[in-house]
Amino acid sequence: MSADHLPEHPDFLWRNPEPKKSYDAVIVGGGGHGLATAYFLAKNHGMTNIAILEKGWLAGGNMARNTTIIRSNYLWDESAAIYEHALKLWEILPEELEYDFLFSQRGVMNLAHTLGDVRESVRRVGANRLNGVDAEWLDPEQVKELCPILNISDNIRYPVMGATYQPRAGIAKHDHVAWAFARKCDELGVDIIQNCEVTGFIKDGNRVTGVKTTRGTINTEKVGLCAAGHSSVLAEMAGFRLPIQSHPLQALVSELHEPVHPTVVMSNHVHVYVSQAHKGELVMGAGVDSYNGYGQRGSFHVIEEQMAAAVELFPIFARAHVLRTWGGIVDTTLDASPIVGLSPVENMFVNCGWGTGGFKGTPAAGLTFAHTIATGAPHKLNKPFALERFETGALIDEHGAAAVAH
Amino acid sequence: MLLISCPNCGPRDETEFHYGGQAHVAYPESPNDLTDREWAEYLFYRENTKGTFAERWVHSTGCRQWFNMLRDTVSYEIHSIYGMGQPRPDIKVPGQRSEPDKPGEFTQTGEFGQTEPGLAPGAPTTGVPISGATAPTSSEGV
């Protein structure tokens, strides 16, 4: 066996245009969500006179830093609907974008280590099935069969008591996903403007009419914010607040290994999630650092704890080495669900609060956010994810419910 | 890892502490009079400052006392530690971020997790008196 062969690094797939004086819509943030939003604005709504403004380089924030897990096994109906729609889009996007970003549906396993875990997991499998999401409950022997390197013996602190399994879930090459969207956006006429940081907004009363940037002022009828960990900073510039706290979320990779890990394994209780990248690295992540932070790095004890968890579950990892660790800034909400919808400023729209799980939601975020920007009203999938839910109390509380790793 | 100078116990590893989020958020004076919007603000909305941030920590595996901290959320540098119930110190932080990052610039400035070197328990930091064991820890009161 050998690791998968990766395609050659592509030539330039998009232009680097100068910003125009005005656009019909401006998307702030050139990560996965910004790119997907621009793509669906152009494709589904015919809005091609639009720009993506990126303060650094394309897809260099959380899009370059996530652990690429894609799944839709969320507990609540609203979440299952939007994440399952995303998964269905992931299944067709390589063909639609004419770019194979190596979406590998190798399944995702969420381990249960306590009786409470088992009960919650079995409940979630039932809820998933009722929502049309593929889900199975596996006993420890079945877990071992699917992932032979997992330790299912009872000689560890929290033995594996079973797992939920979503066969259609998996991983994709995050940078290729960004390139796929960027190339199509560019073909459709979208201006992708890098090294262009937004420094303020121009408003007429409560209506946004333009964006101030480090590359000049740009007039626009509509603004969509896709800035993840920096959403609060932009909202403050625009004169409103968001119920978001930005935290560092760290991940790490080992050196390259022969394929040993056939699926994706997540454990909330022992607290680590692990897959093996196409090239062969073991990719791991866990929870956020507890403190607020914008520094794209976190504390080492967080890395140490997730490695300890990984070695406990996968004894053969004890001989692997950490090659690299890094952090991204994630935008967490108190109900662990995103905010996609209108903002208190007219013609300004927010897509944020995806927290630790934004990558998997990329296509659905783009589809629904584009709909919201183009029509001025939410798509049925993102309607429950409005900012107002924090006022009405209609929270979508996925904390602990959705196999969300925190 | 942050090295945090507990006002009572001195410098200890971050793993001994728990984070308490934004400091100086008072419980509403008349909770029954609040609108839904005001309740939402109290329950769910907190400052998410990029820069110097006033926050609470508790020394959960030490003296178990709460205290406040001024910390830069970009460099993670700790500027000041002060007691519960004390107002946020008005300190001038050298090299404080007053402008947004330049485009493309890495934001990893400053020493990671650095507190003032050699800080003894109860010693002042950055010119702000730490009240140490005699700190009025009774209530938030702000």
PDB file of C-alpha atoms in Angstrom, chain A residues 151-368:
ATOM      1  CA  ASN A 151      -7.762   0.011  21.175  1.00  0.00           C
ATOM      2  CA  ILE A 152     -11.107  -1.402  22.289  1.00  0.00           C
ATOM      3  CA  SER A 153      -9.771  -3.356  25.269  1.00  0.00           C
ATOM      4  CA  ASP A 154     -10.804  -2.403  28.781  1.00  0.00           C
ATOM      5  CA  ASN A 155      -7.244  -1.616  29.875  1.00  0.00           C
ATOM      6  CA  ILE A 156      -7.649   2.112  29.232  1.00  0.00           C
ATOM      7  CA  ARG A 157      -9.158   4.797  31.431  1.00  0.00           C
ATOM      8  CA  TYR A 158     -12.246   5.206  29.243  1.00  0.00           C
ATOM      9  CA  PRO A 159     -12.837   1.995  27.252  1.00  0.00           C
ATOM     10  CA  VAL A 160     -14.668   2.246  23.932  1.00  0.00           C
ATOM     11  CA  MET A 161     -18.272   1.231  24.566  1.00  0.00           C
ATOM     12  CA  GLY A 162     -19.375   1.706  20.965  1.00  0.00           C
ATOM     13  CA  ALA A 163     -19.621   4.409  18.345  1.00  0.00           C
ATOM     14  CA  THR A 164     -21.952   6.166  15.977  1.00  0.00           C
ATOM     15  CA  TYR A 165     -20.910   5.864  12.359  1.00  0.00           C
ATOM     16  CA  GLN A 166     -21.815   7.981   9.353  1.00  0.00           C
ATOM     17  CA  PRO A 167     -20.550   6.153   6.238  1.00  0.00           C
ATOM     18  CA  ARG A 168     -21.083   9.115   3.853  1.00  0.00           C
ATOM     19  CA  ALA A 169     -18.967  11.445   5.987  1.00  0.00           C
ATOM     20  CA  GLY A 170     -15.254  11.885   5.363  1.00  0.00           C
ATOM     21  CA  ILE A 171     -12.520  14.366   4.535  1.00  0.00           C
ATOM     22  CA  ALA A 172     -11.553  16.562   1.578  1.00  0.00           C
ATOM     23  CA  LYS A 173      -8.456  18.502   0.573  1.00  0.00           C
ATOM     24  CA  HIS A 174      -9.256  21.918   2.002  1.00  0.00           C
ATOM     25  CA  ASP A 175      -6.868  23.935  -0.174  1.00  0.00           C
ATOM     26  CA  HIS A 176      -8.109  22.205  -3.329  1.00  0.00           C
ATOM     27  CA  VAL A 177     -11.668  23.067  -2.297  1.00  0.00           C
ATOM     28  CA  ALA A 178     -10.690  26.731  -2.090  1.00  0.00           C
ATOM     29  CA  TRP A 179      -8.944  26.598  -5.461  1.00  0.00           C
ATOM     30  CA  ALA A 180     -11.949  24.859  -7.024  1.00  0.00           C
ATOM     31  CA  PHE A 181     -14.333  27.588  -5.860  1.00  0.00           C
ATOM     32  CA  ALA A 182     -11.865  30.379  -6.681  1.00  0.00           C
ATOM     33  CA  ARG A 183     -11.350  29.190 -10.246  1.00  0.00           C
ATOM     34  CA  LYS A 184     -15.100  28.973 -10.896  1.00  0.00           C
ATOM     35  CA  CYS A 185     -15.730  32.347  -9.240  1.00  0.00           C
ATOM     36  CA  ASP A 186     -13.086  33.886 -11.477  1.00  0.00           C
ATOM     37  CA  GLU A 187     -14.563  32.267 -14.597  1.00  0.00           C
ATOM     38  CA  LEU A 188     -17.966  33.681 -13.687  1.00  0.00           C
ATOM     39  CA  GLY A 189     -16.471  37.185 -13.437  1.00  0.00           C
ATOM     40  CA  VAL A 190     -16.072  37.562  -9.680  1.00  0.00           C
ATOM     41  CA  ASP A 191     -13.112  39.768  -8.667  1.00  0.00           C
ATOM     42  CA  ILE A 192     -10.994  38.060  -6.006  1.00  0.00           C
ATOM     43  CA  ILE A 193      -8.994  40.861  -4.385  1.00  0.00           C
ATOM     44  CA  GLN A 194      -6.259  39.763  -2.013  1.00  0.00           C
ATOM     45  CA  ASN A 195      -4.162  41.926   0.323  1.00  0.00           C
ATOM     46  CA  CYS A 196      -7.173  44.173   0.697  1.00  0.00           C
ATOM     47  CA  GLU A 197      -8.173  44.729   4.290  1.00  0.00           C
ATOM     48  CA  VAL A 198     -11.478  46.324   5.205  1.00  0.00           C
ATOM     49  CA  THR A 199     -10.873  49.274   7.547  1.00  0.00           C
ATOM     50  CA  GLY A 200     -14.400  50.674   7.793  1.00  0.00           C
ATOM     51  CA  PHE A 201     -17.850  50.930   6.289  1.00  0.00           C
ATOM     52  CA  ILE A 202     -19.665  53.850   4.712  1.00  0.00           C
ATOM     53  CA  LYS A 203     -23.267  54.173   5.730  1.00  0.00           C
ATOM     54  CA  ASP A 204     -26.173  56.366   4.684  1.00  0.00           C
ATOM     55  CA  GLY A 205     -28.248  56.416   7.844  1.00  0.00           C
ATOM     56  CA  ASN A 206     -28.480  52.755   8.760  1.00  0.00           C
ATOM     57  CA  ARG A 207     -27.834  51.506   5.225  1.00  0.00           C
ATOM     58  CA  VAL A 208     -24.375  50.390   4.140  1.00  0.00           C
ATOM     59  CA  THR A 209     -23.251  51.985   0.870  1.00  0.00           C
ATOM     60  CA  GLY A 210     -19.558  51.291   0.721  1.00  0.00           C
ATOM     61  CA  VAL A 211     -16.466  49.692   2.146  1.00  0.00           C
ATOM     62  CA  LYS A 212     -13.235  51.452   3.105  1.00  0.00           C
ATOM     63  CA  THR A 213     -10.199  49.305   2.427  1.00  0.00           C
ATOM     64  CA  THR A 214      -6.431  49.515   2.399  1.00  0.00           C
ATOM     65  CA  ARG A 215      -6.768  49.651  -1.396  1.00  0.00           C
ATOM     66  CA  GLY A 216      -9.265  52.501  -1.499  1.00  0.00           C
ATOM     67  CA  THR A 217     -12.956  53.009  -1.081  1.00  0.00           C
ATOM     68  CA  ILE A 218     -15.362  50.674  -2.855  1.00  0.00           C
ATOM     69  CA  ASN A 219     -19.025  51.534  -3.294  1.00  0.00           C
ATOM     70  CA  THR A 220     -21.425  48.658  -3.047  1.00  0.00           C
ATOM     71  CA  GLU A 221     -25.114  47.993  -2.620  1.00  0.00           C
ATOM     72  CA  LYS A 222     -24.662  44.953  -0.411  1.00  0.00           C
ATOM     73  CA  VAL A 223     -22.046  43.616   1.970  1.00  0.00           C
ATOM     74  CA  GLY A 224     -21.734  40.029   3.174  1.00  0.00           C
ATOM     75  CA  LEU A 225     -19.394  39.314   6.091  1.00  0.00           C
ATOM     76  CA  CYS A 226     -17.614  35.930   5.987  1.00  0.00           C
ATOM     77  CA  ALA A 227     -14.787  36.705   8.385  1.00  0.00           C
ATOM     78  CA  ALA A 228     -15.023  33.875  10.945  1.00  0.00           C
ATOM     79  CA  GLY A 229     -12.830  34.794  13.951  1.00  0.00           C
ATOM     80  CA  HIS A 230     -12.705  38.469  12.939  1.00  0.00           C
ATOM     81  CA  SER A 231     -16.472  38.902  12.543  1.00  0.00           C
ATOM     82  CA  SER A 232     -16.751  40.865  15.790  1.00  0.00           C
ATOM     83  CA  VAL A 233     -14.059  43.300  14.620  1.00  0.00           C
ATOM     84  CA  LEU A 234     -15.961  43.998  11.395  1.00  0.00           C
ATOM     85  CA  ALA A 235     -19.304  44.231  13.171  1.00  0.00           C
ATOM     86  CA  GLU A 236     -17.849  46.811  15.530  1.00  0.00           C
ATOM     87  CA  MET A 237     -16.688  48.865  12.532  1.00  0.00           C
ATOM     88  CA  ALA A 238     -20.232  48.675  11.185  1.00  0.00           C
ATOM     89  CA  GLY A 239     -21.721  49.692  14.532  1.00  0.00           C
ATOM     90  CA  PHE A 240     -23.291  46.523  15.887  1.00  0.00           C
ATOM     91  CA  ARG A 241     -22.367  43.614  18.151  1.00  0.00           C
ATOM     92  CA  LEU A 242     -22.371  39.874  17.641  1.00  0.00           C
ATOM     93  CA  PRO A 243     -22.805  37.194  20.345  1.00  0.00           C
ATOM     94  CA  ILE A 244     -19.463  35.695  19.421  1.00  0.00           C
ATOM     95  CA  GLN A 245     -16.259  34.941  21.272  1.00  0.00           C
ATOM     96  CA  SER A 246     -13.080  34.288  19.275  1.00  0.00           C
ATOM     97  CA  HIS A 247     -10.857  31.478  20.522  1.00  0.00           C
ATOM     98  CA  PRO A 248      -7.725  29.781  19.236  1.00  0.00           C
ATOM     99  CA  LEU A 249      -8.354  26.238  17.980  1.00  0.00           C
ATOM    100  CA  GLN A 250      -5.257  24.141  17.504  1.00  0.00           C
ATOM    101  CA  ALA A 251      -4.452  21.149  15.331  1.00  0.00           C
ATOM    102  CA  LEU A 252      -1.380  19.111  14.551  1.00  0.00           C
ATOM    103  CA  VAL A 253       0.045  16.667  12.034  1.00  0.00           C
ATOM    104  CA  SER A 254       2.547  13.864  12.289  1.00  0.00           C
ATOM    105  CA  GLU A 255       5.142  13.043   9.684  1.00  0.00           C
ATOM    106  CA  LEU A 256       3.997  10.959   6.705  1.00  0.00           C
ATOM    107  CA  HIS A 257       3.053   7.341   7.333  1.00  0.00           C
ATOM    108  CA  GLU A 258       1.815   4.446   5.293  1.00  0.00           C
ATOM    109  CA  PRO A 259      -1.990   4.272   5.393  1.00  0.00           C
ATOM    110  CA  VAL A 260      -2.965   2.879   8.794  1.00  0.00           C
ATOM    111  CA  HIS A 261      -6.160   4.766   9.585  1.00  0.00           C
ATOM    112  CA  PRO A 262      -9.032   3.951   7.210  1.00  0.00           C
ATOM    113  CA  THR A 263     -11.727   6.271   8.574  1.00  0.00           C
ATOM    114  CA  VAL A 264     -12.151   9.363  10.783  1.00  0.00           C
ATOM    115  CA  VAL A 265     -12.408   8.834  14.532  1.00  0.00           C
ATOM    116  CA  MET A 266     -13.734  11.458  16.918  1.00  0.00           C
ATOM    117  CA  SER A 267     -13.978  11.166  20.675  1.00  0.00           C
ATOM    118  CA  ASN A 268     -15.542  13.919  22.727  1.00  0.00           C
ATOM    119  CA  HIS A 269     -14.931  12.238  26.019  1.00  0.00           C
ATOM    120  CA  VAL A 270     -11.254  11.396  25.692  1.00  0.00           C
ATOM    121  CA  HIS A 271     -11.212  14.430  23.411  1.00  0.00           C
ATOM    122  CA  VAL A 272      -9.402  14.112  20.158  1.00  0.00           C
ATOM    123  CA  TYR A 273     -10.338  13.662  16.507  1.00  0.00           C
ATOM    124  CA  VAL A 274      -8.021  11.890  14.121  1.00  0.00           C
ATOM    125  CA  SER A 275      -7.854  11.107  10.444  1.00  0.00           C
ATOM    126  CA  GLN A 276      -5.042  10.312   8.063  1.00  0.00           C
ATOM    127  CA  ALA A 277      -4.593  12.812   5.260  1.00  0.00           C
ATOM    128  CA  HIS A 278      -4.371  11.641   1.656  1.00  0.00           C
ATOM    129  CA  LYS A 279      -0.633  12.221   1.686  1.00  0.00           C
ATOM    130  CA  GLY A 280      -0.144  10.195   4.884  1.00  0.00           C
ATOM    131  CA  GLU A 281       0.022  12.616   7.814  1.00  0.00           C
ATOM    132  CA  LEU A 282      -2.009  11.802  10.900  1.00  0.00           C
ATOM    133  CA  VAL A 283      -4.173  14.892  11.408  1.00  0.00           C
ATOM    134  CA  MET A 284      -5.472  15.637  14.889  1.00  0.00           C
ATOM    135  CA  GLY A 285      -7.478  18.285  16.636  1.00  0.00           C
ATOM    136  CA  ALA A 286      -9.469  18.743  19.817  1.00  0.00           C
ATOM    137  CA  GLY A 287     -11.084  21.617  21.667  1.00  0.00           C
ATOM    138  CA  VAL A 288     -10.502  25.337  21.701  1.00  0.00           C
ATOM    139  CA  ASP A 289      -8.152  27.075  24.105  1.00  0.00           C
ATOM    140  CA  SER A 290     -10.264  28.412  26.944  1.00  0.00           C
ATOM    141  CA  TYR A 291      -9.272  32.061  26.628  1.00  0.00           C
ATOM    142  CA  ASN A 292     -10.316  34.594  24.017  1.00  0.00           C
ATOM    143  CA  GLY A 293      -7.601  35.030  21.436  1.00  0.00           C
ATOM    144  CA  TYR A 294      -6.817  36.347  17.979  1.00  0.00           C
ATOM    145  CA  GLY A 295      -3.198  35.185  17.912  1.00  0.00           C
ATOM    146  CA  GLN A 296      -3.535  32.114  15.649  1.00  0.00           C
ATOM    147  CA  ARG A 297      -1.729  30.104  18.283  1.00  0.00           C
ATOM    148  CA  GLY A 298      -2.654  28.488  21.565  1.00  0.00           C
ATOM    149  CA  SER A 299      -1.177  26.895  24.643  1.00  0.00           C
ATOM    150  CA  PHE A 300       0.883  23.721  24.421  1.00  0.00           C
ATOM    151  CA  HIS A 301      -0.938  21.804  27.137  1.00  0.00           C
ATOM    152  CA  VAL A 302      -3.922  21.639  24.786  1.00  0.00           C
ATOM    153  CA  ILE A 303      -1.761  19.858  22.204  1.00  0.00           C
ATOM    154  CA  GLU A 304      -0.283  17.621  24.888  1.00  0.00           C
ATOM    155  CA  GLU A 305      -3.723  16.551  26.098  1.00  0.00           C
ATOM    156  CA  GLN A 306      -5.024  15.692  22.637  1.00  0.00           C
ATOM    157  CA  MET A 307      -1.892  13.672  21.886  1.00  0.00           C
ATOM    158  CA  ALA A 308      -2.320  11.801  25.151  1.00  0.00           C
ATOM    159  CA  ALA A 309      -5.890  11.005  24.144  1.00  0.00           C
ATOM    160  CA  ALA A 310      -4.766   9.879  20.686  1.00  0.00           C
ATOM    161  CA  VAL A 311      -2.077   7.562  22.066  1.00  0.00           C
ATOM    162  CA  GLU A 312      -4.560   6.075  24.520  1.00  0.00           C
ATOM    163  CA  LEU A 313      -6.988   5.243  21.733  1.00  0.00           C
ATOM    164  CA  PHE A 314      -4.382   4.380  19.079  1.00  0.00           C
ATOM    165  CA  PRO A 315      -1.405   2.738  20.793  1.00  0.00           C
ATOM    166  CA  ILE A 316       0.626   2.623  17.557  1.00  0.00           C
ATOM    167  CA  PHE A 317       0.658   6.425  17.444  1.00  0.00           C
ATOM    168  CA  ALA A 318       3.091   6.388  20.364  1.00  0.00           C
ATOM    169  CA  ARG A 319       5.884   5.981  17.823  1.00  0.00           C
ATOM    170  CA  ALA A 320       4.760   8.811  15.545  1.00  0.00           C
ATOM    171  CA  HIS A 321       6.179  12.308  15.868  1.00  0.00           C
ATOM    172  CA  VAL A 322       4.551  15.689  15.830  1.00  0.00           C
ATOM    173  CA  LEU A 323       5.675  17.470  12.711  1.00  0.00           C
ATOM    174  CA  ARG A 324       3.770  20.710  13.072  1.00  0.00           C
ATOM    175  CA  THR A 325       1.129  22.367  15.230  1.00  0.00           C
ATOM    176  CA  TRP A 326      -0.837  25.511  14.479  1.00  0.00           C
ATOM    177  CA  GLY A 327      -3.913  27.444  15.493  1.00  0.00           C
ATOM    178  CA  GLY A 328      -6.805  29.193  13.831  1.00  0.00           C
ATOM    179  CA  ILE A 329      -9.225  31.711  15.290  1.00  0.00           C
ATOM    180  CA  VAL A 330     -12.717  30.317  15.568  1.00  0.00           C
ATOM    181  CA  ASP A 331     -15.896  32.299  16.158  1.00  0.00           C
ATOM    182  CA  THR A 332     -17.866  30.485  18.834  1.00  0.00           C
ATOM    183  CA  THR A 333     -21.471  31.094  19.841  1.00  0.00           C
ATOM    184  CA  LEU A 334     -23.088  29.979  23.063  1.00  0.00           C
ATOM    185  CA  ASP A 335     -25.336  27.433  21.342  1.00  0.00           C
ATOM    186  CA  ALA A 336     -22.544  26.090  19.084  1.00  0.00           C
ATOM    187  CA  SER A 337     -24.607  26.932  16.005  1.00  0.00           C
ATOM    188  CA  PRO A 338     -23.808  29.449  13.275  1.00  0.00           C
ATOM    189  CA  ILE A 339     -25.389  32.818  12.566  1.00  0.00           C
ATOM    190  CA  VAL A 340     -26.396  33.219   8.917  1.00  0.00           C
ATOM    191  CA  GLY A 341     -28.758  36.017   8.031  1.00  0.00           C
ATOM    192  CA  LEU A 342     -29.554  39.699   8.253  1.00  0.00           C
ATOM    193  CA  SER A 343     -27.719  42.144  10.492  1.00  0.00           C
ATOM    194  CA  PRO A 344     -28.916  45.274  12.300  1.00  0.00           C
ATOM    195  CA  VAL A 345     -27.424  47.300   9.410  1.00  0.00           C
ATOM    196  CA  GLU A 346     -29.504  47.470   6.244  1.00  0.00           C
ATOM    197  CA  ASN A 347     -27.986  45.656   3.253  1.00  0.00           C
ATOM    198  CA  MET A 348     -25.290  44.126   5.436  1.00  0.00           C
ATOM    199  CA  PHE A 349     -25.472  40.384   6.052  1.00  0.00           C
ATOM    200  CA  VAL A 350     -23.597  38.135   8.458  1.00  0.00           C
ATOM    201  CA  ASN A 351     -22.307  34.601   8.089  1.00  0.00           C
ATOM    202  CA  CYS A 352     -20.378  33.727  11.207  1.00  0.00           C
ATOM    203  CA  GLY A 353     -20.424  31.733  14.420  1.00  0.00           C
ATOM    204  CA  TRP A 354     -19.547  28.455  12.684  1.00  0.00           C
ATOM    205  CA  GLY A 355     -16.992  28.008  15.435  1.00  0.00           C
ATOM    206  CA  THR A 356     -15.028  24.800  15.295  1.00  0.00           C
ATOM    207  CA  GLY A 357     -17.022  23.248  12.455  1.00  0.00           C
ATOM    208  CA  GLY A 358     -17.173  25.692   9.571  1.00  0.00           C
ATOM    209  CA  PHE A 359     -15.353  23.671   6.926  1.00  0.00           C
ATOM    210  CA  LYS A 360     -18.019  20.998   6.618  1.00  0.00           C
ATOM    211  CA  GLY A 361     -20.677  23.662   6.263  1.00  0.00           C
ATOM    212  CA  THR A 362     -18.918  25.555   3.463  1.00  0.00           C
ATOM    213  CA  PRO A 363     -21.236  24.689   0.538  1.00  0.00           C
ATOM    214  CA  ALA A 364     -24.457  25.200   2.504  1.00  0.00           C
ATOM    215  CA  ALA A 365     -23.154  28.416   4.048  1.00  0.00           C
ATOM    216  CA  GLY A 366     -22.384  29.675   0.548  1.00  0.00           C
ATOM    217  CA  LEU A 367     -25.721  28.578  -0.908  1.00  0.00           C
ATOM    218  CA  THR A 368     -27.898  30.000   1.865  1.00  0.00           C
TER     219      THR A 368
END
